[in-house]
Short mmCIF file of C-alpha atoms in Angstrom, two decimals:
data_model
loop_
_atom_site.label_atom_id
_atom_site.label_comp_id
_atom_site.label_asym_id
_atom_site.label_seq_id
_atom_site.Cartn_x
_atom_site.Cartn_y
_atom_site.Cartn_z
CA MET V 998 -2.65 15.66 31.44
CA GLY V 999 -3.97 19.14 29.94
CA ASN V 1000 -1.47 21.40 28.22
CA GLY V 1001 1.66 21.04 30.15
CA ALA V 1002 4.27 18.38 31.04
CA GLU V 1003 4.91 16.60 34.27
CA ASP V 1004 8.64 16.46 34.72
CA ALA V 1005 11.15 15.48 37.45
CA GLY V 1006 14.19 16.07 34.98
CA PRO V 1007 16.47 13.77 33.41
CA PRO V 1008 18.59 11.28 36.01
CA VAL V 1009 21.32 13.02 37.69
CA GLY V 1010 24.58 13.03 35.91
CA SER V 1011 23.07 12.06 32.30
CA SER V 1012 22.12 14.26 29.46
CA PRO V 1013 19.78 13.13 26.51
CA PRO V 1014 21.77 12.43 23.22
CA PRO V 1015 21.47 15.18 20.54
CA PRO V 1016 18.56 14.80 18.13
CA LEU V 1017 18.85 12.78 15.04
CA GLU V 1018 20.09 14.60 11.89
CA TRP V 1019 18.00 13.37 9.17
CA LYS V 1020 19.25 13.23 5.81
CA PHE V 1021 17.57 12.30 2.29
CA SER V 1022 18.85 8.92 1.15
CA GLN V 1023 16.69 7.59 -1.80
CA VAL V 1024 13.56 8.25 -3.85
CA PHE V 1025 11.75 5.56 -5.87
CA GLY V 1026 8.97 7.09 -8.44
CA GLU V 1027 9.75 10.60 -7.97
CA ARG V 1028 7.15 12.67 -9.84
CA ALA V 1029 8.30 15.82 -11.83
CA ALA V 1030 6.89 19.18 -10.96
CA GLY V 1031 3.08 19.47 -12.30
CA GLU V 1032 3.03 15.74 -13.08
CA GLU V 1033 -0.40 14.28 -12.53
CA VAL V 1034 -0.54 11.18 -10.47
CA GLN V 1035 -2.65 8.40 -11.45
CA GLU V 1036 -5.11 7.05 -8.51
CA VAL V 1037 -3.91 3.41 -9.30
CA ASP V 1038 -0.23 4.61 -8.46
CA ILE V 1039 -0.71 5.92 -4.95
CA ILE V 1040 1.07 3.92 -2.33
CA SER V 1041 -1.16 2.54 0.39
CA ALA V 1042 0.95 0.31 2.33
CA ILE V 1043 4.62 -0.02 3.37
CA GLU V 1044 6.75 -2.66 5.44
CA PHE V 1045 10.01 -3.72 6.06
CA ASP V 1046 10.94 -7.38 6.86
CA LYS V 1047 12.38 -8.39 10.28
CA SER V 1048 15.91 -8.21 8.90
CA GLY V 1049 15.30 -4.84 7.23
CA ASP V 1050 16.94 -6.12 4.14
CA HIS V 1051 13.67 -6.16 1.88
CA LEU V 1052 10.95 -3.49 1.89
CA ALA V 1053 7.67 -3.98 0.35
CA THR V 1054 5.11 -1.24 -0.91
CA GLY V 1055 1.48 -2.01 -2.11
CA ASP V 1056 -0.77 0.66 -4.12
CA ARG V 1057 -4.19 1.32 -4.74
CA GLY V 1058 -3.87 -0.58 -8.19
CA GLY V 1059 -3.47 -3.83 -6.10
CA ARG V 1060 0.34 -4.13 -7.14
CA VAL V 1061 3.11 -5.13 -4.56
CA VAL V 1062 6.51 -3.92 -5.33
CA LEU V 1063 9.70 -5.30 -3.62
CA PHE V 1064 13.06 -3.53 -2.86
CA GLU V 1065 16.06 -5.00 -1.70
CA ARG V 1066 19.09 -3.72 0.25
CA THR V 1067 22.26 -3.36 -1.78
CA ASP V 1068 24.98 -1.92 0.53
CA VAL V 1069 25.35 -5.16 2.79
CA ARG V 1070 24.49 -7.75 0.00
CA ASN V 1071 27.37 -6.52 -2.09
CA LEU V 1072 29.99 -6.60 0.56
CA GLY V 1073 29.04 -9.45 3.06
CA SER V 1074 27.43 -9.63 6.22
CA ARG V 1075 27.63 -6.78 8.77
CA LYS V 1076 29.34 -9.12 11.41
CA ASP V 1077 32.09 -9.90 8.80
CA LEU V 1078 32.49 -6.11 7.93
CA GLU V 1079 32.86 -5.12 11.69
CA ALA V 1080 35.48 -8.07 12.13
CA GLN V 1081 37.53 -6.82 9.44
CA ASP V 1082 37.04 -3.14 10.58
CA TYR V 1083 35.36 -2.26 7.26
CA PRO V 1084 33.70 1.05 7.12
CA ILE V 1085 30.01 0.46 6.81
CA SER V 1086 27.74 2.70 4.82
CA ARG V 1087 25.98 5.12 7.00
CA HIS V 1088 22.62 4.38 5.56
CA PRO V 1089 21.02 1.32 3.97
CA GLU V 1090 20.29 1.37 0.46
CA PHE V 1091 17.80 -0.24 -1.66
CA ARG V 1092 17.09 -1.04 -5.15
CA TYR V 1093 13.90 -2.33 -7.04
CA LYS V 1094 13.65 -6.12 -7.01
CA THR V 1095 10.27 -6.81 -8.60
CA GLU V 1096 6.48 -6.31 -8.69
CA PHE V 1097 3.42 -8.20 -8.95
CA GLN V 1098 -0.22 -7.73 -9.16
CA SER V 1099 -1.47 -9.05 -6.06
CA HIS V 1100 -5.19 -8.24 -6.20
CA GLU V 1101 -7.90 -7.48 -9.02
CA PRO V 1102 -11.01 -5.49 -8.89
CA GLU V 1103 -13.92 -7.81 -8.03
CA PHE V 1104 -17.56 -7.58 -7.51
CA ASP V 1105 -19.82 -9.15 -4.85
CA TYR V 1106 -22.93 -9.95 -6.60
CA LEU V 1107 -24.79 -10.99 -3.56
CA LYS V 1108 -24.53 -7.61 -1.98
CA SER V 1109 -23.77 -5.53 -5.24
CA LEU V 1110 -20.66 -4.31 -3.81
CA GLU V 1111 -17.58 -3.47 -5.77
CA ILE V 1112 -14.37 -4.44 -3.93
CA GLU V 1113 -11.39 -2.36 -4.96
CA GLU V 1114 -8.00 -3.82 -5.70
CA LYS V 1115 -6.27 -1.35 -3.31
CA ILE V 1116 -3.72 -3.16 -0.88
CA ASN V 1117 -4.63 -2.27 2.62
CA LYS V 1118 -1.87 -4.12 4.39
CA ILE V 1119 1.33 -6.09 3.67
CA LYS V 1120 3.06 -8.06 6.25
CA TRP V 1121 6.29 -10.19 5.78
CA CYS V 1122 6.38 -13.88 6.80
CA GLN V 1123 9.55 -16.04 7.94
CA ALA V 1124 11.71 -16.55 4.87
CA ALA V 1125 13.36 -19.84 3.93
CA ASN V 1126 16.16 -20.89 1.81
CA HIS V 1127 16.38 -17.61 0.14
CA VAL V 1128 12.58 -17.69 -0.65
CA LEU V 1129 10.69 -14.75 0.49
CA PHE V 1130 6.95 -14.95 1.90
CA LEU V 1131 4.58 -12.40 2.38
CA LEU V 1132 0.82 -11.66 3.09
CA SER V 1133 -1.32 -8.88 1.25
CA THR V 1134 -4.83 -7.96 1.80
CA ASN V 1135 -7.38 -5.62 0.32
CA ASP V 1136 -10.92 -4.96 1.69
CA LYS V 1137 -12.09 -8.58 1.58
CA THR V 1138 -9.36 -11.22 0.46
CA ILE V 1139 -5.83 -12.11 2.13
CA LYS V 1140 -3.24 -13.70 -0.27
CA TYR V 1141 0.08 -15.67 0.88
CA TRP V 1142 2.83 -15.06 -1.69
CA LYS V 1143 6.10 -16.88 -2.36
CA VAL V 1144 8.64 -14.99 -4.23
CA GLN V 1145 11.78 -16.76 -5.41
CA GLU V 1146 14.44 -16.85 -8.17
CA LYS V 1147 14.15 -19.44 -10.58
CA LYS V 1148 16.47 -20.35 -13.39
CA VAL V 1149 15.39 -19.28 -16.85
CA LYS V 1150 14.60 -22.32 -19.27
CA LYS V 1151 15.55 -21.60 -22.79
CA ILE V 1152 14.96 -23.31 -26.22
CA SER V 1153 18.11 -24.67 -27.70
CA GLU V 1154 18.95 -23.93 -31.53
CA MET V 1155 17.64 -26.33 -33.85
CA ASN V 1156 20.96 -26.78 -35.35
CA VAL V 1157 19.78 -26.65 -39.20
CA ASP V 1158 22.26 -26.70 -41.65
CA ALA V 1159 22.37 -23.54 -43.70
CA SER V 1160 22.15 -24.92 -47.14
CA GLN V 1161 19.49 -27.33 -45.86
CA ALA V 1162 17.69 -24.33 -44.25
CA VAL V 1163 17.52 -22.62 -47.63
CA GLN V 1164 15.94 -25.89 -49.06
CA ASN V 1165 13.22 -25.93 -46.27
CA ASP V 1166 12.29 -22.26 -46.80
CA ASN V 1167 11.87 -23.11 -50.54
CA ILE V 1168 9.59 -26.13 -49.61
CA ALA V 1169 7.71 -24.08 -46.99
CA SER V 1170 7.27 -21.26 -49.38
CA SER V 1171 6.09 -23.50 -52.19
CA SER V 1172 3.45 -24.98 -50.01
CA THR V 1173 2.10 -21.44 -48.76
CA ILE V 1174 1.80 -19.70 -52.37
CA SER V 1175 0.44 -22.57 -54.17
CA PRO V 1176 -2.77 -21.14 -56.05
CA ARG V 1177 -4.77 -24.28 -55.50
CA GLY V 1178 -7.97 -24.06 -53.52
CA TYR V 1179 -8.13 -25.88 -50.25
CA LEU V 1180 -11.23 -27.12 -48.72
CA PRO V 1181 -11.98 -26.93 -44.93
CA ASN V 1182 -10.16 -29.23 -42.68
CA GLY V 1183 -7.28 -29.34 -45.01
CA GLY V 1184 -8.98 -31.13 -47.82
CA CYS V 1185 -7.72 -30.40 -51.49
CA PRO V 1186 -10.32 -30.71 -54.22
CA GLU V 1187 -7.68 -31.83 -56.93
CA ARG V 1188 -6.13 -34.42 -54.92
CA PRO V 1189 -7.29 -38.08 -54.72
CA HIS V 1190 -7.71 -39.24 -51.23
CA GLY V 1191 -4.79 -40.51 -49.71
CA GLN V 1192 -2.24 -39.13 -52.30
CA LEU V 1193 0.30 -36.67 -50.84
CA ASN V 1194 0.85 -33.17 -51.99
CA ASN V 1195 3.66 -33.14 -54.56
CA ASP V 1196 4.58 -29.62 -52.97
CA LEU V 1197 5.73 -31.43 -49.64
CA SER V 1198 7.96 -34.05 -51.45
CA MET V 1199 10.61 -35.16 -48.95
CA PRO V 1200 14.26 -35.66 -49.94
CA PRO V 1201 15.59 -39.18 -50.00
CA GLY V 1202 16.43 -40.23 -46.29
CA GLY V 1203 14.64 -36.98 -44.93
CA PHE V 1204 16.30 -34.01 -43.24
CA PRO V 1205 19.50 -35.62 -41.43
CA SER V 1206 20.55 -32.27 -40.01
CA LEU V 1207 17.24 -31.19 -38.64
CA ARG V 1208 17.00 -31.82 -34.75
CA LEU V 1209 14.14 -31.31 -32.51
CA PRO V 1210 14.46 -28.34 -30.17
CA VAL V 1211 15.66 -28.97 -26.55
CA VAL V 1212 14.59 -27.01 -23.26
CA VAL V 1213 18.00 -26.22 -21.51
CA THR V 1214 18.40 -24.39 -18.07
CA SER V 1215 20.52 -21.37 -18.45
CA GLN V 1216 22.44 -19.51 -15.82
CA GLU V 1217 20.08 -16.45 -16.03
CA THR V 1218 17.46 -16.16 -13.14
CA SER V 1219 14.05 -14.41 -12.80
CA LEU V 1220 12.19 -13.57 -9.87
CA ILE V 1221 8.59 -15.61 -9.96
CA ALA V 1222 5.89 -14.58 -7.46
CA ARG V 1223 3.22 -17.20 -7.01
CA CYS V 1224 -0.02 -17.03 -4.75
CA ARG V 1225 0.32 -20.05 -2.47
CA ARG V 1226 -2.92 -19.30 -0.46
CA THR V 1227 -6.04 -17.22 -0.69
CA TYR V 1228 -8.06 -16.58 2.35
CA ALA V 1229 -11.61 -15.40 1.43
CA HIS V 1230 -14.94 -15.13 2.53
CA ALA V 1231 -14.31 -14.59 6.14
CA HIS V 1232 -15.16 -11.04 6.60
CA ASP V 1233 -18.34 -9.13 6.31
CA TYR V 1234 -16.91 -5.73 6.75
CA HIS V 1235 -13.65 -4.14 5.20
CA ILE V 1236 -10.29 -5.81 6.72
CA ASN V 1237 -8.22 -2.96 8.24
CA SER V 1238 -5.32 -4.98 9.45
CA ILE V 1239 -3.58 -8.35 9.40
CA SER V 1240 -0.48 -9.39 11.89
CA ASN V 1241 1.78 -12.38 11.74
CA ASN V 1242 2.24 -14.27 14.98
CA SER V 1243 5.66 -15.15 16.38
CA ASP V 1244 5.05 -18.59 16.16
CA GLY V 1245 5.39 -18.45 12.42
CA GLU V 1246 2.50 -20.60 11.88
CA THR V 1247 -0.67 -18.40 12.32
CA PHE V 1248 -1.92 -14.91 11.74
CA ILE V 1249 -4.99 -12.53 12.32
CA SER V 1250 -6.98 -10.52 10.18
CA ALA V 1251 -9.27 -7.71 11.71
CA ASP V 1252 -12.26 -5.91 10.28
CA ASP V 1253 -14.53 -3.38 11.72
CA LEU V 1254 -16.33 -6.13 14.06
CA ARG V 1255 -14.50 -9.28 14.13
CA ILE V 1256 -10.89 -10.64 14.47
CA ASN V 1257 -10.16 -13.86 12.99
CA LEU V 1258 -7.14 -16.38 13.55
CA TRP V 1259 -5.75 -18.27 10.62
CA ASN V 1260 -3.14 -20.98 10.11
CA LEU V 1261 -1.03 -20.16 7.02
CA GLU V 1262 -1.29 -23.58 5.57
CA ILE V 1263 -5.40 -23.72 5.90
CA SER V 1264 -7.12 -21.39 3.69
CA ASN V 1265 -10.53 -22.76 3.85
CA GLN V 1266 -11.25 -22.20 7.77
CA SER V 1267 -10.47 -19.42 10.43
CA PHE V 1268 -11.59 -19.09 14.03
CA ASN V 1269 -13.46 -16.16 15.30
CA ILE V 1270 -11.51 -14.93 18.38
CA VAL V 1271 -13.11 -11.41 18.91
CA ASP V 1272 -16.55 -10.47 18.05
CA VAL V 1273 -17.82 -7.09 19.15
CA LYS V 1274 -21.01 -7.25 16.82
CA PRO V 1275 -24.13 -6.70 19.05
CA ALA V 1276 -27.40 -8.56 18.52
CA ASN V 1277 -28.95 -5.23 17.38
CA MET V 1278 -26.68 -3.27 15.14
CA GLU V 1279 -28.39 0.11 16.46
CA ASP V 1280 -26.68 -0.70 19.78
CA LEU V 1281 -23.28 -0.63 18.03
CA THR V 1282 -21.05 2.04 19.71
CA GLU V 1283 -17.54 1.31 18.87
CA VAL V 1284 -15.68 -0.69 16.01
CA ILE V 1285 -12.25 -2.20 15.85
CA THR V 1286 -9.66 -0.11 14.03
CA SER V 1287 -6.32 -1.90 14.02
CA ALA V 1288 -5.06 -5.19 15.62
CA GLU V 1289 -1.54 -6.61 16.12
CA PHE V 1290 0.03 -9.63 17.83
CA HIS V 1291 2.66 -9.22 20.61
CA PRO V 1292 6.22 -9.46 18.87
CA THR V 1293 7.40 -12.42 21.42
CA HIS V 1294 4.25 -13.71 23.21
CA CYS V 1295 2.22 -15.86 20.74
CA ASN V 1296 -0.91 -15.91 22.92
CA MET V 1297 -1.14 -12.13 23.18
CA LEU V 1298 -2.38 -9.46 20.88
CA ALA V 1299 -3.88 -5.89 21.28
CA TYR V 1300 -6.57 -4.03 19.17
CA SER V 1301 -7.59 -0.57 19.27
CA SER V 1302 -11.07 1.00 18.78
CA SER V 1303 -12.85 4.02 17.51
CA LYS V 1304 -13.41 5.29 21.24
CA GLY V 1305 -9.78 5.69 21.61
CA SER V 1306 -9.27 2.40 23.81
CA ILE V 1307 -6.78 -0.35 23.49
CA ARG V 1308 -7.48 -3.93 24.71
CA LEU V 1309 -4.95 -6.55 25.25
CA ILE V 1310 -6.25 -10.15 25.27
CA ASP V 1311 -4.71 -13.46 26.11
CA LEU V 1312 -5.73 -16.32 23.73
CA ARG V 1313 -5.15 -18.88 26.60
CA GLN V 1314 -8.27 -17.42 28.42
CA SER V 1315 -10.92 -18.53 26.20
CA ALA V 1316 -11.82 -19.55 22.61
CA LEU V 1317 -13.73 -16.52 22.12
CA CYS V 1318 -11.78 -13.48 23.78
CA ASP V 1319 -14.77 -11.05 24.18
CA ASN V 1320 -13.42 -10.42 27.62
CA HIS V 1321 -9.94 -8.32 27.51
CA SER V 1322 -7.21 -9.00 29.98
CA LYS V 1323 -6.10 -5.23 30.12
CA MET V 1324 -7.60 -2.02 28.80
CA PHE V 1325 -5.83 1.19 28.07
CA GLU V 1326 -7.53 4.39 27.61
CA GLU V 1327 -7.30 7.91 28.82
CA HIS V 1328 -10.17 9.35 30.39
CA GLU V 1329 -11.20 12.85 29.05
CA ALA V 1330 -11.18 15.86 31.44
CA PRO V 1331 -14.60 17.03 32.54
CA GLY V 1332 -16.26 19.35 30.34
CA SER V 1333 -14.02 19.15 27.52
CA ARG V 1334 -16.34 16.91 25.37
CA SER V 1335 -17.66 18.27 22.04
CA PHE V 1336 -19.22 17.01 18.95
CA PHE V 1337 -15.67 16.08 17.57
CA THR V 1338 -14.35 14.34 20.79
CA GLU V 1339 -15.01 10.80 19.74
CA ILE V 1340 -14.11 11.23 16.22
CA ILE V 1341 -10.55 12.48 17.07
CA ALA V 1342 -10.13 9.87 19.81
CA SER V 1343 -10.58 7.01 17.17
CA ILE V 1344 -7.20 5.22 16.89
CA SER V 1345 -6.14 4.46 13.47
CA ASP V 1346 -2.82 2.38 14.03
CA VAL V 1347 -1.21 0.54 17.15
CA LYS V 1348 2.26 -1.04 17.22
CA PHE V 1349 4.23 -2.94 19.65
CA ALA V 1350 7.70 -1.90 20.49
CA LYS V 1351 10.30 -4.46 19.69
CA ASP V 1352 10.56 -5.42 23.40
CA GLY V 1353 6.79 -6.00 23.43
CA ARG V 1354 6.77 -3.81 26.88
CA HIS V 1355 5.15 -0.58 25.18
CA ILE V 1356 2.60 -0.05 22.62
CA LEU V 1357 2.38 3.04 20.42
CA SER V 1358 -1.02 4.45 19.19
CA ARG V 1359 -2.05 7.14 16.81
CA ASP V 1360 -5.18 9.02 17.09
CA TYR V 1361 -5.95 12.13 14.90
CA MET V 1362 -4.44 14.73 17.27
CA THR V 1363 -1.57 12.62 19.00
CA LEU V 1364 0.65 9.80 19.29
CA LYS V 1365 0.49 8.09 22.74
CA LEU V 1366 2.94 5.69 24.11
CA TRP V 1367 1.55 3.02 26.50
CA ASP V 1368 3.16 0.78 28.97
CA ILE V 1369 1.27 -2.56 29.14
CA ASN V 1370 1.83 -2.77 33.03
CA MET V 1371 0.05 0.59 33.44
CA GLU V 1372 -3.65 0.80 32.36
CA SER V 1373 -4.33 4.12 33.92
CA GLY V 1374 -2.88 6.31 30.88
CA PRO V 1375 -0.20 6.76 28.53
CA VAL V 1376 3.40 7.26 29.69
CA ALA V 1377 3.94 9.83 26.94
CA THR V 1378 1.78 11.96 24.64
CA PHE V 1379 3.11 13.47 21.36
CA GLN V 1380 1.18 16.27 20.02
CA VAL V 1381 1.08 15.99 16.35
CA HIS V 1382 -2.16 17.91 14.98
CA GLU V 1383 -3.04 20.29 17.99
CA TYR V 1384 -2.62 23.19 15.72
CA LEU V 1385 -5.68 21.90 13.93
CA ARG V 1386 -8.06 22.09 16.68
CA PRO V 1387 -9.61 25.31 15.74
CA LYS V 1388 -10.05 23.94 12.02
CA LEU V 1389 -12.00 20.70 13.03
CA CYS V 1390 -15.30 21.97 11.51
CA ASP V 1391 -13.46 22.44 8.09
CA LEU V 1392 -11.74 19.05 8.68
CA TYR V 1393 -15.02 17.61 9.19
CA GLU V 1394 -16.63 19.14 6.04
CA ASN V 1395 -13.83 17.98 3.52
CA ASP V 1396 -13.54 14.57 5.44
CA SER V 1397 -10.03 15.06 6.34
CA ILE V 1398 -10.69 14.27 10.05
CA PHE V 1399 -11.38 10.83 9.06
CA ASP V 1400 -7.84 10.29 7.43
CA LYS V 1401 -5.95 7.23 9.19
CA PHE V 1402 -2.26 7.90 9.81
CA ASP V 1403 0.35 5.13 10.47
CA CYS V 1404 2.82 5.21 13.37
CA CYS V 1405 6.12 3.46 13.97
CA LEU V 1406 8.71 3.04 16.50
CA SER V 1407 12.55 2.64 15.80
CA GLY V 1408 14.20 -0.83 16.60
CA ASP V 1409 15.48 0.41 19.80
CA GLY V 1410 12.41 1.96 21.07
CA LEU V 1411 13.81 5.33 21.65
CA HIS V 1412 12.18 7.25 18.65
CA VAL V 1413 8.59 7.30 17.29
CA ALA V 1414 7.34 8.56 14.17
CA THR V 1415 3.93 9.45 12.41
CA GLY V 1416 2.86 11.36 9.26
CA SER V 1417 0.99 14.62 8.83
CA TYR V 1418 -0.25 17.01 5.93
CA SER V 1419 1.45 18.89 3.38
CA ASN V 1420 3.89 15.61 2.84
CA LEU V 1421 5.32 16.30 6.29
CA PHE V 1422 6.24 13.78 9.03
CA ARG V 1423 7.26 13.99 12.70
CA VAL V 1424 9.80 12.37 14.56
CA PHE V 1425 9.91 12.26 18.50
CA GLY V 1426 12.43 11.15 21.02
CA CYS V 1427 11.21 8.87 23.66
CA ILE V 1428 14.62 9.03 25.52
CA PRO V 1429 14.56 10.34 29.05
CA GLY V 1430 15.22 13.92 29.32
CA SER V 1431 14.85 14.25 25.45
CA ASN V 1432 12.89 17.23 24.17
CA GLU V 1433 13.47 16.06 20.40
CA ALA V 1434 10.35 16.88 18.22
CA THR V 1435 11.52 17.22 14.63
CA THR V 1436 9.20 17.94 11.40
CA LEU V 1437 10.63 16.64 8.01
CA GLU V 1438 9.27 16.81 4.49
CA ALA V 1439 8.89 14.09 2.15
CA SER V 1440 11.10 15.66 -0.42
CA LYS V 1441 15.04 15.64 -1.53
CA ASN V 1442 15.34 18.35 1.11
CA PRO V 1443 13.58 17.00 4.17
CA MET V 1444 14.90 19.90 6.36
CA ARG V 1445 13.31 22.55 4.30
CA ARG V 1446 10.31 23.10 6.54
CA GLN V 1447 12.04 21.95 9.77
CA VAL V 1448 11.49 23.68 13.04
CA GLN V 1449 12.13 22.55 16.50
CA THR V 1450 10.20 23.60 19.16
CA PRO V 1451 11.59 23.38 22.77
CA SER V 1452 9.63 21.34 25.13
CA ARG V 1453 10.25 20.09 28.49
CA PRO V 1454 12.16 17.06 29.09
CA ALA V 1455 10.55 13.71 29.45
CA LYS V 1456 10.84 11.41 32.44
CA SER V 1457 12.22 8.16 32.21
CA LEU V 1458 9.60 5.64 30.93
CA GLY V 1459 10.39 3.33 33.87
CA SER V 1460 9.03 5.81 36.04
CA PHE V 1461 5.74 5.67 34.50
CA ALA V 1462 5.80 9.67 34.05
CA ARG V 1463 3.15 10.95 31.81
CA VAL V 1464 4.62 13.32 29.30
CA VAL V 1465 2.87 15.86 26.69
CA ARG V 1466 5.20 16.57 23.92
CA ARG V 1467 4.55 19.17 21.56
CA GLY V 1468 6.04 19.01 17.98
CA ALA V 1469 6.72 21.85 15.62
CA GLU V 1470 3.26 23.54 15.80
CA SER V 1471 1.99 26.73 14.62
CA PRO V 1472 -1.78 27.65 14.40
CA GLY V 1473 -2.68 26.60 10.66
CA VAL V 1474 0.57 27.40 9.11
CA GLU V 1475 3.82 25.81 8.31
CA ALA V 1476 7.31 26.54 9.64
CA ASN V 1477 7.85 28.62 6.45
CA GLY V 1478 4.67 30.42 6.55
CA ASN V 1479 2.61 28.74 3.90
CA SER V 1480 -0.73 27.31 4.78
CA TYR V 1481 -1.10 23.60 5.16
CA ASP V 1482 -2.20 21.59 2.04
CA PHE V 1483 -4.55 18.89 3.24
CA THR V 1484 -4.80 17.03 -0.16
CA THR V 1485 -1.13 16.11 0.36
CA LYS V 1486 -0.88 13.79 3.25
CA LEU V 1487 1.84 11.62 4.51
CA LEU V 1488 -0.40 8.49 5.70
CA HIS V 1489 1.99 5.63 5.44
CA LEU V 1490 5.53 5.32 6.74
CA ALA V 1491 7.79 2.38 8.14
CA TRP V 1492 10.96 2.56 10.39
CA HIS V 1493 13.95 0.23 9.50
CA PRO V 1494 14.01 -2.82 12.29
CA THR V 1495 17.80 -2.20 13.10
CA GLU V 1496 18.87 1.25 11.96
CA SER V 1497 17.82 4.86 11.95
CA SER V 1498 16.19 4.79 8.67
CA ILE V 1499 12.56 5.75 7.72
CA ALA V 1500 10.67 4.81 4.55
CA CYS V 1501 7.62 7.15 3.76
CA ALA V 1502 4.95 7.33 0.92
CA ALA V 1503 4.03 10.72 -0.65
CA MET V 1504 1.45 10.05 -3.23
CA ASN V 1505 3.17 7.42 -5.56
CA SER V 1506 6.58 8.22 -4.41
CA LEU V 1507 8.73 6.26 -1.94
CA TYR V 1508 11.20 8.43 -0.12
CA MET V 1509 13.89 7.03 2.37
CA TYR V 1510 15.74 9.00 4.93
CA SER V 1511 18.67 8.16 7.48
CA ALA V 1512 20.15 9.74 10.42
#
C-alpha cells in the first residue's frame, strides 16, 4: 500500500456527493474556560441504542447518564410526520433523562488489587414495554440494568381537625416538657406500675377526626434504575469490551486473554469460548484488545489483537473457538519494522458495519476498513496520525502511544469517524470516488480548525480496491498553526444509527454534531 493510493477512478457517469457539512447541535456539561475537571467526571464510554432515541454515557466515577431524544417524541413517529408532509428537524435533539451509580470502587483482597469504578463499556439491550435495558462494565464486573418509569406513591393527608390538632399539639408538648425524670426503657420512678401517665389523658371517645395515613399513587412518575443481574468473578484480567448478540439472549465479554459467552438471565455461569493464554506466560506474544458480535449472524463474532490482526470465529465450529475461520491482517513492508511497529499496530477498537459485510478497525495511526470476504488486506486505509510518526519516541515516553481511540461507522456505511488529539475528531467518506476527509473540533465551533486535504478518489468497495486516504495532516501542527495538545484527547465517540449525527466526549463534556 505504501504512501500512495491505488485508483481506477469513480464509475463512469457518477460523481461522489459533496462532503457532509457538520454543524454544532448540542452540548451537555460544558465547562467554563479555566474550570478544572474532576477525574471522576471524565466520560469513558458512549453508546446509542438501536433506535437512536436514547444515548448513554459512562464516566470514570462509575455513573451512567441517559439522554432521550425529544424532537421525534414530541411530534409523533417519523413515518406519521412524513405522511403528513411535516418538516422534520434537521438533526436529533436530546435531553437529560436520568443517571444512576452503576459501579463502586472495590478491592480484591486475594490479589491485593484495587478495582476502580470507571465504566469501560455500555451496551443497550432490547427494550420492552417502554422499559430500557442496558449492560455496563468496569474492569471486572458486568451489570444488567433495567430503567423504567414508575408512578410516585405519596402519603395522603391525615385529615385532622384544625381545633383538634391544636389539642393534640398541647398534649404532645405537655408530655415532652414534663420535668419528671424517666428511667431507661420508658420507666417512670414516680408512677406506680400499670398506671397511665396523667399527661397522656385521652378525651372521651378518643379522637374521632384522626385518621391513619393512606398511601396513594399519584400521576407523577419517576425513573427508577434497578440492577437485575451482576456477572462477576469470570475475568482474571481487565474487561475491554462487551457485545450483545443479535439473538437478544446472550452477550460476550472479553479481557486480554479470554472471551466469555453469557446468557442474560444466568449470572453465575459463563462459557469460555476463546482462550489465548499460553501454558507458559513467557510465551505470550499477543492479547485480545476488542471483540464484537456480528450484527445479524448470531454465530459469528470478530476480535482484534495487539498484533494488528482481526479474527472471525464461528460458534458452530466448536465449543472452544481457538481456531478462527478467517483472519484479517496487513503484512508489513520488508525493512519497515522498527521498535514501535508492533505498538502502533495494536488495534484499539473494531466495529461491524450495519450490513455485516465490512469491519472497521482503529490502530494508533490509521482507520482500516475490511471486507469479510477478503482476508489479504483492507479495502481502504484512512491516515489519522501519520503526522505523528516522527514523534513516536516522545509519545512513547509520555505513554500517549498507548491511547485507545474508538471508531464508528454511519448507519448507511458510507462514512467512518474516529478521535484524535487536541479534542479533534476526523470523518472520512467511504463512498466510491469520494475524497472526503474532514477534521472537526469538539467545541461549539467545530469547523474552527477544519482543513480539507484533497486526496485521490477511492475505488468502489465492491471492486476490492485498496485505498490510502490521508486526513488533514501537517507535521506536528494543527491547521491553524498551533502545536497539538496530547493531554486533550477525544477517545470516545458514537454515530447515530440512522442519521448523520455524532456524539463525542471531550473530557467531561458531551458534544453532539449533525450534518
